[in-house]
mmCIF file of C-alpha atoms in Angstrom:
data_model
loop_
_atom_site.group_PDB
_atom_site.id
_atom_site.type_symbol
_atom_site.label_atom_id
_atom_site.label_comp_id
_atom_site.label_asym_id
_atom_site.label_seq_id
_atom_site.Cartn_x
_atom_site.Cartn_y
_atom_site.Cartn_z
ATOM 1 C CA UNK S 1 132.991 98.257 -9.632
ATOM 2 C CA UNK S 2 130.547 96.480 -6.997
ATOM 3 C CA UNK S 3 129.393 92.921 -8.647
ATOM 4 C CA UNK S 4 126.022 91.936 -8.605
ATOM 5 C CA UNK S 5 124.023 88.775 -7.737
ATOM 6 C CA UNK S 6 125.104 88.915 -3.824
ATOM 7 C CA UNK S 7 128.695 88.742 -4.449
ATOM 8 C CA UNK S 8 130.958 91.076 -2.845
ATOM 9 C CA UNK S 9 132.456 94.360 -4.189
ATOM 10 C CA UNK S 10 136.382 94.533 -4.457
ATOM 11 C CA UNK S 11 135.915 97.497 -1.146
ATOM 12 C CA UNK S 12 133.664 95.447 0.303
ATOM 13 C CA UNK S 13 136.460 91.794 0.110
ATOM 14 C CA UNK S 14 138.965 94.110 1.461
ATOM 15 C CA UNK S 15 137.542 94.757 4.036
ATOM 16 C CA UNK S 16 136.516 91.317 4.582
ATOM 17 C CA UNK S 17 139.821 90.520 4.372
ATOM 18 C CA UNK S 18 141.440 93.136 6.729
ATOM 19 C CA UNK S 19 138.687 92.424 9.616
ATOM 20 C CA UNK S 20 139.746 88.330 9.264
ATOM 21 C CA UNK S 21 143.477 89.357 9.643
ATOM 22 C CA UNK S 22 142.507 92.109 12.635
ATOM 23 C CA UNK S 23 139.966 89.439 14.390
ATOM 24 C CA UNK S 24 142.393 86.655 14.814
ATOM 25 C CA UNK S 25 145.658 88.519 16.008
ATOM 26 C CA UNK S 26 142.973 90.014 18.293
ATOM 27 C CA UNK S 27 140.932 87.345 19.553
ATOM 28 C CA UNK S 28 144.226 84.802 19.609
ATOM 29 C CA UNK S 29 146.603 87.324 20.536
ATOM 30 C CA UNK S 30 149.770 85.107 20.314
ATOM 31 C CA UNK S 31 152.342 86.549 17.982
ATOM 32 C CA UNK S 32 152.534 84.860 14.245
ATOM 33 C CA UNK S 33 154.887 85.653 11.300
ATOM 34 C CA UNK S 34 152.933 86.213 7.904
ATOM 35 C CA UNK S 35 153.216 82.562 7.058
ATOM 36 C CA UNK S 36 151.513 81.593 9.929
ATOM 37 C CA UNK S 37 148.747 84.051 9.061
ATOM 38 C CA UNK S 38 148.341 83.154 5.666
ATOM 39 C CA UNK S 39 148.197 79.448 6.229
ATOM 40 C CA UNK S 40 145.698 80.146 9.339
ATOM 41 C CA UNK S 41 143.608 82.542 7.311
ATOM 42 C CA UNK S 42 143.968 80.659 4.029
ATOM 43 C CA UNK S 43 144.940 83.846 2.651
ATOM 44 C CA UNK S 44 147.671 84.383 0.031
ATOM 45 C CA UNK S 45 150.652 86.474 1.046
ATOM 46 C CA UNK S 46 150.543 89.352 -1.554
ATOM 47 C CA UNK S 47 146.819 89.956 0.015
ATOM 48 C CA UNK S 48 147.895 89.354 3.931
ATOM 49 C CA UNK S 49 150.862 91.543 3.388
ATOM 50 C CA UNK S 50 148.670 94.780 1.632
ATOM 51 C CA UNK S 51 146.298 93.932 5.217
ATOM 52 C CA UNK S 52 148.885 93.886 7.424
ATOM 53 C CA UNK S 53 150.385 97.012 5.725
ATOM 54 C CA UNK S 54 146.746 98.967 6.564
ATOM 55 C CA UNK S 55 146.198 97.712 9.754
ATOM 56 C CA UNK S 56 149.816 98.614 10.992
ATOM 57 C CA UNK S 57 148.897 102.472 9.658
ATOM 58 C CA UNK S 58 146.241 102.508 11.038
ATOM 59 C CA UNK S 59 148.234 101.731 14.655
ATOM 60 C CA UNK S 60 146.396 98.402 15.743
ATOM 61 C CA UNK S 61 149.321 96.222 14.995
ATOM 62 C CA UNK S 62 153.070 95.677 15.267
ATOM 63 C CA UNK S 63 155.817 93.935 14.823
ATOM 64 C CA UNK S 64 156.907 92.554 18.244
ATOM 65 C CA UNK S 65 160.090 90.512 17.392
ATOM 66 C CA UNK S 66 161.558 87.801 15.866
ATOM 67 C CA UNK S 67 161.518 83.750 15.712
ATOM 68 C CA UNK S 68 163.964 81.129 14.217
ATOM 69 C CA UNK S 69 164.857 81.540 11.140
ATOM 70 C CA UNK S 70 164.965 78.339 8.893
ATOM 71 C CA UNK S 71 167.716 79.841 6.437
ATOM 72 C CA UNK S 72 167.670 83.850 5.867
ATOM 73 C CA UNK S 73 166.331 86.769 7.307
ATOM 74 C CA UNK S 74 164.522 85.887 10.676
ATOM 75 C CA UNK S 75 160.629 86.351 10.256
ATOM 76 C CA UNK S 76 158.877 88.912 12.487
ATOM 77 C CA UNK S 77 156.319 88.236 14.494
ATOM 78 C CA UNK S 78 153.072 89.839 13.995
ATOM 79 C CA UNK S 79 151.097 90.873 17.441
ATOM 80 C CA UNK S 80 148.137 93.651 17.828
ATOM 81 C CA UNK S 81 148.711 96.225 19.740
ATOM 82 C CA UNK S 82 146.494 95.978 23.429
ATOM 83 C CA UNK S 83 145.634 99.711 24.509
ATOM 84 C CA UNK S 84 145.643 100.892 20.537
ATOM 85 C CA UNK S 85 142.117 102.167 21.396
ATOM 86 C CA UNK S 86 140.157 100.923 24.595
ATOM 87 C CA UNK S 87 136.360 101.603 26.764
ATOM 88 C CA UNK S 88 135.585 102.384 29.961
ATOM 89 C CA UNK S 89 132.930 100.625 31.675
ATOM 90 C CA UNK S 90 130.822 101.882 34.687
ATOM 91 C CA UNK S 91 128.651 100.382 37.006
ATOM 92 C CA UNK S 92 125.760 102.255 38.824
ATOM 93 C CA UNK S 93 124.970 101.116 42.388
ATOM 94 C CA UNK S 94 122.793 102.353 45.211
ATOM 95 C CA UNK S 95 126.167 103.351 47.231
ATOM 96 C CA UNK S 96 129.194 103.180 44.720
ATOM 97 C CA UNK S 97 130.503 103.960 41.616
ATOM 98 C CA UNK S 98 132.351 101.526 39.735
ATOM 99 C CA UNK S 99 134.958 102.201 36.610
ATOM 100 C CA UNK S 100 137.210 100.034 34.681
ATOM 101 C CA UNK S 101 138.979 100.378 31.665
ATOM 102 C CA UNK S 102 139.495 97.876 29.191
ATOM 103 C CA UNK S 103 141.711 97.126 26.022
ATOM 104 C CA UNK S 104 141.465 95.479 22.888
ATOM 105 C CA UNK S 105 142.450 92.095 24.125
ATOM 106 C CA UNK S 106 140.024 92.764 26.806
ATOM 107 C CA UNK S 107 143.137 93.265 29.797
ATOM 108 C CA UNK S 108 142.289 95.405 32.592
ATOM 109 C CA UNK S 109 144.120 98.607 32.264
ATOM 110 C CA UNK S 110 142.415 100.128 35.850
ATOM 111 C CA UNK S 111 140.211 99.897 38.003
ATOM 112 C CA UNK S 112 138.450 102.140 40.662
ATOM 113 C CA UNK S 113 135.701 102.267 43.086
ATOM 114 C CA UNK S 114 133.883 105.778 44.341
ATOM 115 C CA UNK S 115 131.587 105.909 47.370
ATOM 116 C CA UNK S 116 128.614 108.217 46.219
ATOM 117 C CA UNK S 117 125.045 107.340 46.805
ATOM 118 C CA UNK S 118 122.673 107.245 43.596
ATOM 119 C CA UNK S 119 120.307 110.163 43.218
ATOM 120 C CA UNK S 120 118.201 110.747 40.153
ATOM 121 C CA UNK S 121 119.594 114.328 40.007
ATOM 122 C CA UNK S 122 121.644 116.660 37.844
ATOM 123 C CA UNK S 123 124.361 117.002 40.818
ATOM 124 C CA UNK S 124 124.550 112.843 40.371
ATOM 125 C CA UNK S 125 125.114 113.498 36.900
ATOM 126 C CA UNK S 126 127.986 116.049 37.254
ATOM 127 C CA UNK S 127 129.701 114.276 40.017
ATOM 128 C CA UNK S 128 129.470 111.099 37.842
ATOM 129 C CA UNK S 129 131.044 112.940 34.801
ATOM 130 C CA UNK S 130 133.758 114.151 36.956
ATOM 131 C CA UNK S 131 134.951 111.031 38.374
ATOM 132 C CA UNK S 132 135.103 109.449 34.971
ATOM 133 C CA UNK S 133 137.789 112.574 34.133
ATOM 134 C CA UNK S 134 139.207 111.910 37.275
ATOM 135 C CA UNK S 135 139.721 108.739 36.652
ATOM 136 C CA UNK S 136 140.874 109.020 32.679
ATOM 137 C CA UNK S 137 143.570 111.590 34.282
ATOM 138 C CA UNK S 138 144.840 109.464 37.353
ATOM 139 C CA UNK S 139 145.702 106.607 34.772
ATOM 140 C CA UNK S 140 147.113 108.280 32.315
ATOM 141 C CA UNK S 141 144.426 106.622 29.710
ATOM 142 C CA UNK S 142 144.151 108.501 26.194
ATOM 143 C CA UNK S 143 141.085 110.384 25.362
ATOM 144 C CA UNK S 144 141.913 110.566 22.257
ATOM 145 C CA UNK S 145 141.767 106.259 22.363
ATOM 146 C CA UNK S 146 138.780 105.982 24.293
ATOM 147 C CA UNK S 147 135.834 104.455 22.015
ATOM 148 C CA UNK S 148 133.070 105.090 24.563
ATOM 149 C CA UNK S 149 132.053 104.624 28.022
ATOM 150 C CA UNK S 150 128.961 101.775 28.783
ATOM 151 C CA UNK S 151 127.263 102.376 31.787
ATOM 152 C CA UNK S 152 125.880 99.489 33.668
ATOM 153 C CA UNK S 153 122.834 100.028 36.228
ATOM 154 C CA UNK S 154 119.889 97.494 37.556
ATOM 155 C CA UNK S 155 116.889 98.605 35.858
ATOM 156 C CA UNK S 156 115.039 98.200 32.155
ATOM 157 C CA UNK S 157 116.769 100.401 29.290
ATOM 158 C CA UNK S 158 114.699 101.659 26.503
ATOM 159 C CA UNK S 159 115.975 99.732 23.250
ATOM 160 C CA UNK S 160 118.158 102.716 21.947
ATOM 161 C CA UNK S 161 119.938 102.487 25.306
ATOM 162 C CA UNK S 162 119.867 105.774 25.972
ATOM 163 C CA UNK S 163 116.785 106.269 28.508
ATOM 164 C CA UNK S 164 116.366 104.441 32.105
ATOM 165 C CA UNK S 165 112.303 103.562 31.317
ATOM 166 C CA UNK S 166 112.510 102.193 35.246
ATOM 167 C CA UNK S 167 114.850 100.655 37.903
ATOM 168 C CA UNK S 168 112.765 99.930 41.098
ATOM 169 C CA UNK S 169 116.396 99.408 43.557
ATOM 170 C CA UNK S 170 117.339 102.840 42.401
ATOM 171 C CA UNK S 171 114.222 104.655 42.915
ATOM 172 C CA UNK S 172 113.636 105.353 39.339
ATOM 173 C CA UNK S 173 110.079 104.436 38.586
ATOM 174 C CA UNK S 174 109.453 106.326 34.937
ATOM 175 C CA UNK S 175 111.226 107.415 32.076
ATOM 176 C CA UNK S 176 114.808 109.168 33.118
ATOM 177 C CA UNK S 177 116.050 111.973 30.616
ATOM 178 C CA UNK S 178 119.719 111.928 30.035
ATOM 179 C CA UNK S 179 120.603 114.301 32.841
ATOM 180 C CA UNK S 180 122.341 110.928 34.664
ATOM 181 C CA UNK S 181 124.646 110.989 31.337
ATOM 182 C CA UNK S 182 124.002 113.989 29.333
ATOM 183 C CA UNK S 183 127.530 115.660 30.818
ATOM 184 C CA UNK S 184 129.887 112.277 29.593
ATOM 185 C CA UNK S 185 131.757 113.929 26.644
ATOM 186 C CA UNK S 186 132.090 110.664 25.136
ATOM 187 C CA UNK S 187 130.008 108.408 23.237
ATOM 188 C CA UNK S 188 128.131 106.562 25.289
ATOM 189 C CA UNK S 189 125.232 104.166 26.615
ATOM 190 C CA UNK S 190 123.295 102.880 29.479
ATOM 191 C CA UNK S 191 122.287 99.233 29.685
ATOM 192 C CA UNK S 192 121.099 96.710 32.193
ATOM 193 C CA UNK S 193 123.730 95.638 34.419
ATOM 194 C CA UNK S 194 122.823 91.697 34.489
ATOM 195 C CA UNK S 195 123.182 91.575 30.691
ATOM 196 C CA UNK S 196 126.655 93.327 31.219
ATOM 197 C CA UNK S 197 127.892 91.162 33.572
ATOM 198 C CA UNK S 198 126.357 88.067 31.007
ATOM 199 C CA UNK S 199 128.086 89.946 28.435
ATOM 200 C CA UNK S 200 131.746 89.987 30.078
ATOM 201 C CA UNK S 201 131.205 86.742 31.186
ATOM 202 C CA UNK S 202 130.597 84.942 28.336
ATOM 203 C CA UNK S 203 133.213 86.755 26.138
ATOM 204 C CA UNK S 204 135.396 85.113 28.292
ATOM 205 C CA UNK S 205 134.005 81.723 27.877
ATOM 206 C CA UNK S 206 134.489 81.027 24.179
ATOM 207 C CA UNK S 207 131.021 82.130 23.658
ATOM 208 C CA UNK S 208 129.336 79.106 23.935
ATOM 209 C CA UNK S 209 125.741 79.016 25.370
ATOM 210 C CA UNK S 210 125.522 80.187 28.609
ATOM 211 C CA UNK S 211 122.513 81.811 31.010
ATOM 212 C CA UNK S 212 123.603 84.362 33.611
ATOM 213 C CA UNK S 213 122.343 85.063 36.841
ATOM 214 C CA UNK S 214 123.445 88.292 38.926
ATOM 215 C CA UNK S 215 122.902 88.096 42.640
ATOM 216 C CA UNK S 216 123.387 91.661 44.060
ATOM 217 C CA UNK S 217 120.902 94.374 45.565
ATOM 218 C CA UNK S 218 118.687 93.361 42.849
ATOM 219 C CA UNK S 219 118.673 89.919 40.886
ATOM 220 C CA UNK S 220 118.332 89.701 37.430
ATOM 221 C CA UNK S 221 120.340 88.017 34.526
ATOM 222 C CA UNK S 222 121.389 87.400 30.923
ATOM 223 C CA UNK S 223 120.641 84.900 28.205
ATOM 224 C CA UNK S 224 123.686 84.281 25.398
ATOM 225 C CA UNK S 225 123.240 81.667 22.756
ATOM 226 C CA UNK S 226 124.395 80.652 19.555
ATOM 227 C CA UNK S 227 127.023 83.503 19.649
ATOM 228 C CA UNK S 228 124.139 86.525 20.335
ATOM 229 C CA UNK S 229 122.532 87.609 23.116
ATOM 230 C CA UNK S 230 118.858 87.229 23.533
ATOM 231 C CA UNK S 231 117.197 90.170 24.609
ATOM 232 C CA UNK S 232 113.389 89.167 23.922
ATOM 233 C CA UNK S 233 111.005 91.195 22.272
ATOM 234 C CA UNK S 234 110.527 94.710 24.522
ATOM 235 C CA UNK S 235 114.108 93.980 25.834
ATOM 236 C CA UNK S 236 113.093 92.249 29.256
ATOM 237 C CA UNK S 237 114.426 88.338 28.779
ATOM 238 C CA UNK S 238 116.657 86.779 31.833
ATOM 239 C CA UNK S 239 114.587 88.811 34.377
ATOM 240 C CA UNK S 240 115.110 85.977 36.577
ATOM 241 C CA UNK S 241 115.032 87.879 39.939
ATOM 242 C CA UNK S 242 111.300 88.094 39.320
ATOM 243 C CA UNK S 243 110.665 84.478 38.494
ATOM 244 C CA UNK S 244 108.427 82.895 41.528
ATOM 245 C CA UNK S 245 109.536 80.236 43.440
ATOM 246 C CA UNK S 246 107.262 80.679 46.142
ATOM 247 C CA UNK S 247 103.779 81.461 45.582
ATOM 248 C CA UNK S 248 102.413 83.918 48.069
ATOM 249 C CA UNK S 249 105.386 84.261 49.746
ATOM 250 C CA UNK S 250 107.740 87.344 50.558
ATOM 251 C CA UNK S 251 106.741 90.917 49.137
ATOM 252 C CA UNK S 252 109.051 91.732 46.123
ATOM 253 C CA UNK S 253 110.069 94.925 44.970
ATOM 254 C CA UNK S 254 108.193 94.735 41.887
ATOM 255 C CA UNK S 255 104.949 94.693 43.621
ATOM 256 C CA UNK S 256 104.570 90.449 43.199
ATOM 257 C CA UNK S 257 105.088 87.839 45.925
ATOM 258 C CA UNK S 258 107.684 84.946 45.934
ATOM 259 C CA UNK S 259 110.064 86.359 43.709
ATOM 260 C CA UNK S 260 113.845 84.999 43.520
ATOM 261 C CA UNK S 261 114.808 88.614 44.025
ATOM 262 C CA UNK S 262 112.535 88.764 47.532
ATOM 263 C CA UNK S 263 115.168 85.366 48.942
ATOM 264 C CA UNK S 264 118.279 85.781 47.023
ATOM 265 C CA UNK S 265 119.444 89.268 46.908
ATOM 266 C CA UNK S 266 122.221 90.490 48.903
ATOM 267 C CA UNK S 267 119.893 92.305 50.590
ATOM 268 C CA UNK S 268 118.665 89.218 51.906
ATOM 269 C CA UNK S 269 121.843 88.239 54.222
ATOM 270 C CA UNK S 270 122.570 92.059 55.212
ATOM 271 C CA UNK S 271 119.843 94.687 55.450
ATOM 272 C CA UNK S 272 116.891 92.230 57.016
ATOM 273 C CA UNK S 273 119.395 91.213 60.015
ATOM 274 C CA UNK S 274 120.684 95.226 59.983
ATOM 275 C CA UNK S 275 124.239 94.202 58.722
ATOM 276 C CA UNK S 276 126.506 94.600 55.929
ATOM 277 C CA UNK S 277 127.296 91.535 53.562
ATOM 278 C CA UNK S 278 130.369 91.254 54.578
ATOM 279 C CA UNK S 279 129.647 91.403 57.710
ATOM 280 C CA UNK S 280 127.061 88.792 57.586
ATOM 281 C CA UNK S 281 129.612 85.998 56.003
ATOM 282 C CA UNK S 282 132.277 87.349 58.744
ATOM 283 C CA UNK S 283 129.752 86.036 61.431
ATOM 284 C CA UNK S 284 128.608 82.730 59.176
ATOM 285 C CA UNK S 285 132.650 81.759 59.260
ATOM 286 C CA UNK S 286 132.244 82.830 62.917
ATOM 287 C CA UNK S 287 129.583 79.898 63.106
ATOM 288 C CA UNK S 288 126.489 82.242 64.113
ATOM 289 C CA UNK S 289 123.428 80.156 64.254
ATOM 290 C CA UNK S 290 121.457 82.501 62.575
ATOM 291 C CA UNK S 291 123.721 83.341 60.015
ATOM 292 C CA UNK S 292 123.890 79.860 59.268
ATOM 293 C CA UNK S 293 120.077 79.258 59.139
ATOM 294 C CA UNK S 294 119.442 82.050 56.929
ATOM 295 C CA UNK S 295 122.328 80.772 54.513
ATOM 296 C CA UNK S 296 120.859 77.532 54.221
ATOM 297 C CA UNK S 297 117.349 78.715 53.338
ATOM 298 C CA UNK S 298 119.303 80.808 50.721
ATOM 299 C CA UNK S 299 121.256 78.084 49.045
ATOM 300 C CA UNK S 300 117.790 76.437 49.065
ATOM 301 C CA UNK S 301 115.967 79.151 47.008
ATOM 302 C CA UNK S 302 119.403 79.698 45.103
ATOM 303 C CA UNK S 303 119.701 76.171 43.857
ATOM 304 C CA UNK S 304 115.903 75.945 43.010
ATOM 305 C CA UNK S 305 116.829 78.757 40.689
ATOM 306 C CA UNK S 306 119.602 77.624 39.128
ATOM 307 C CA UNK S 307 117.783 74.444 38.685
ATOM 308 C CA UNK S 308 114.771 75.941 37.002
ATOM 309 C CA UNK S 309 117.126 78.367 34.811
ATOM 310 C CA UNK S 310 119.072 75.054 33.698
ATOM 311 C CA UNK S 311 115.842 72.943 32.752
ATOM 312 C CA UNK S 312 114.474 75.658 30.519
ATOM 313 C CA UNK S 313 117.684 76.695 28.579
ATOM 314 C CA UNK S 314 119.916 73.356 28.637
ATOM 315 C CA UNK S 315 122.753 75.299 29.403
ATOM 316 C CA UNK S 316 125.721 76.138 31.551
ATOM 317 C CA UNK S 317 124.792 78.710 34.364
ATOM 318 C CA UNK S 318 126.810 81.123 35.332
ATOM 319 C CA UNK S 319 126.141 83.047 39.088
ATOM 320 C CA UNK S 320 127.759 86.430 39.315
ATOM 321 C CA UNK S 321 126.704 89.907 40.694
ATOM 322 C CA UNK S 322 128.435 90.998 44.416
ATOM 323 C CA UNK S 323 127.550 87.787 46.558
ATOM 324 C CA UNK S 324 128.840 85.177 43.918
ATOM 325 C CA UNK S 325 132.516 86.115 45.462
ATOM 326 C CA UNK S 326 131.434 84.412 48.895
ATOM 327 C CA UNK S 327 129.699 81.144 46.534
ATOM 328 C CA UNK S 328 132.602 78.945 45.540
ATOM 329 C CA UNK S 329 133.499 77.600 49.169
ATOM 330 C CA UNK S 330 129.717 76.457 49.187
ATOM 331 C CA UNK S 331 130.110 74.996 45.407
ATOM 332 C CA UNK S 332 129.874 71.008 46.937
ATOM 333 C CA UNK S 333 126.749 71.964 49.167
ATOM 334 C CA UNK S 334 124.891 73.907 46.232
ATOM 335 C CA UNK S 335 125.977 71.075 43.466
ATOM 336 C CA UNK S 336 124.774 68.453 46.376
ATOM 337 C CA UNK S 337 120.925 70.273 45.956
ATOM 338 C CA UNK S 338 121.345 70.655 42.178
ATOM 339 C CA UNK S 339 121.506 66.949 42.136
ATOM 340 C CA UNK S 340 118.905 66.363 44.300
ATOM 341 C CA UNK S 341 116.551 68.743 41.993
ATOM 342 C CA UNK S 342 117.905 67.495 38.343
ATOM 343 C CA UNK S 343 115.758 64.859 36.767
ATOM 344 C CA UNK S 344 118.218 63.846 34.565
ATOM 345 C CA UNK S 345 120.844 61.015 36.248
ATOM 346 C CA UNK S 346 124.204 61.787 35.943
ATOM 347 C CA UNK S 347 123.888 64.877 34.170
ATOM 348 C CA UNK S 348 127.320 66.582 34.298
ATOM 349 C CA UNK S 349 127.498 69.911 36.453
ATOM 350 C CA UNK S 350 126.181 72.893 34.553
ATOM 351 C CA UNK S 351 126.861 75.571 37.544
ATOM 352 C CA UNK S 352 129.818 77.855 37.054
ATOM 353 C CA UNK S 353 130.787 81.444 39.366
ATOM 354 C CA UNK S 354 132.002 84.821 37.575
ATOM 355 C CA UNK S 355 135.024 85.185 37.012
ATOM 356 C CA UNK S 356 135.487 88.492 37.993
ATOM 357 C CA UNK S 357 132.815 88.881 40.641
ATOM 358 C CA UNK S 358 131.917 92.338 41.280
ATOM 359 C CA UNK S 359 133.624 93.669 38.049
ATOM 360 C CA UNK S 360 131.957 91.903 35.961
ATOM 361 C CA UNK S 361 129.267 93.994 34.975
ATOM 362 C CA UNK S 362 131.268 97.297 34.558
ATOM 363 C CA UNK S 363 133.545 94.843 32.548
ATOM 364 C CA UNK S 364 130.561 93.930 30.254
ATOM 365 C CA UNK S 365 129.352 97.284 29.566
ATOM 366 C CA UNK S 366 132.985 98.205 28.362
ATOM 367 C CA UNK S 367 133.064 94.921 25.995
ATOM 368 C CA UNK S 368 130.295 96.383 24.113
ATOM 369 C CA UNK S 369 132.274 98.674 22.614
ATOM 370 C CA UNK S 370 135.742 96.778 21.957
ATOM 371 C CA UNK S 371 133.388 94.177 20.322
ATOM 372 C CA UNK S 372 132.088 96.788 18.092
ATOM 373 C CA UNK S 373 135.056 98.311 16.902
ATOM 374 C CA UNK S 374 136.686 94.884 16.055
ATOM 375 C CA UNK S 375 133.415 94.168 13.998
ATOM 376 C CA UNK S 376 134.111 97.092 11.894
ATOM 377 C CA UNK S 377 137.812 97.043 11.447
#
């Protein structure tokens, strides 16, 4: 019978119970025998063994060997199992397609990029559903695992995340009915790709407080604190790409002037001087003159970002998004301007890159759903 006065029901500790047990061998995946969960968990062995007895029927963990025995039977070792269930994430670009897949302990269990040019059509929708089967079939990866698939794309979501309201470096400028999604067989959801790629960043990181700031065709970013992510009010927070940092300066996307967006998107070092990225950090190692001048001016702008970012949130920044893969060769030059623009004295270095550069986002939009499930376990 449920108890009153706030306490919880006998269903209710159970559970409690089972999702302290699942959330440890998950989130510290290093094998432990059922003393070492009990004394971890401060749990008493009758009620970690009835847990452990659920959550091995239910197929999310095993038994994965033995260690030293002290006298007697050796004691097995306890692990959860990786790919028991797991989430695809995909990123939406102008030109490409991104996929991953993702397991339980948040391991990369593939990866693939498709070439295919956005269009705000029911063809981009059926193509996009296809390669998602495609890609389920060439890796072998269990439908019948798959908790969902998070889609990823630069633009504002509605707060159901399930409508595109606009995303100005796609071409969507109103509402967008599900006909981008509506064939995905699977649950699923769109979301912004900054807060993605702040969301598999920072589940990384040991979730402390961290803002994120995606540098890619668009720039925009993701605020995570106190172990939740801050999405303000109509959904909108961390747009930093549209913070000004020069007044009256460069037309913007969004219709202002002097946005971060107008001097550091990667649009910035490749379609103004008519190359590709890559091609424009092929001719900076080259020592181009122009290349180099334009870099400067945007590890300028960049660090007067970061700088700003830092001063309102007091915390670690993280730069990700496609150009943060060419950043950490320039970390001395851009910490040397953080310095110079930090009131503080001696304030240690709050600047950090991605981790997984240009994954990252697809990566976030899958941890949405691994986080879930373990929440409900």
């Amino acid at each position: 019978m449920e108890q009153t006065g706030g306490t919880l029901s006998t269903m209710e500790m159970r559970k409690k119970n089972r999702n302290r047990v699942y959330h440890l061998l998950v989130t510290q995946p290093q094998p432990r025998t059922r003393q070492e969960l009990a004394k971890e968990l401060g749990m008493s062995l009758p009620t970690l063994t009835q847990n452990i007895k659920e959550l091995s029927e239910m197929g999310l963990i095993a038994a994965t060997g033995t260690t030293d025995s002290t006298g007697g039977r050796r004691p097995r070792l306890i692990s959860a199992v990786p790919d028991a269930r797991f989430a695809v994430g995909v990123e939406l670009t102008r030109r490409h397609i991104r996929l991953i897949a993702v397991d339980l302990l948040r391991n990369e269990l593939a990866y693939r990029k498709y070439k295919r040019l956005f269009e705000n059509s029911e063809a981009y929708g059926r193509d996009l559903a296809e390669y998602l089967e495609e890609f389920l079939t060439e890796h072998n990866l269990d439908r019948e695992r798959l908790l969902g698939v998070g889609i990823a794309l630069p633009g504002i979501i509605s707060p159901e995340r399930n409508t595109i309201k606009y995303a100005t470096t796609l071409g969507i400028l109103s509402d967008t009915p599900e006909h981008i999604t509506g064939d995905i067989p699977y649950p699923h959801t769109v979301d912004n790709d900054a807060t993605c790629g702040g969301l598999g960043e920072w589940d990384q990181d040991d979730q402390e407080n961290m803002a994120y700031l995606s540098l890619g065709y668009g720039v925009g970013g993701a605020i995570l604190m106190q172990h939740c992510l801050y999405e303000g009010t109509e959904r909108r927070a961390a747009e930093f790409g549209h913070m000004c940092i020069h007044p009256g300066g460069k037309q913007c996307t969004c219709g202002k002037q002097g946005c971060l967006e107008a001097y550091c998107s990667s649009a910035c070092l490749s379609e103004e001087l008519g190359i590709s990225v890559e091609e424009f950090f092929w001719r900076l190692e080259q020592g181009n003159p122009s290349c180099r001048a334009r870099w400067e001016e945007y590890l300028d702008d960049l660090a007067l970002a970061v700088s700003n970012i830092h001063l309102m949130l007091d915390c670690k920044v993280v730069v990700g998004g496609p150009v943060s893969q060419y950043l950490p060769i320039y970390e001395q030059t851009l910490s040397e301007r953080l310095r110079k623009l930090t009131p503080v004295q001696n304030e240690k270095s709050y600047l950090a890159f991605a981790s997984k550069q240009s994954r990252t986002n697809s990566f976030g939009a899958a941890i949405r759903y691994i986080r879930q499930f373990i929440e409900q376990i």
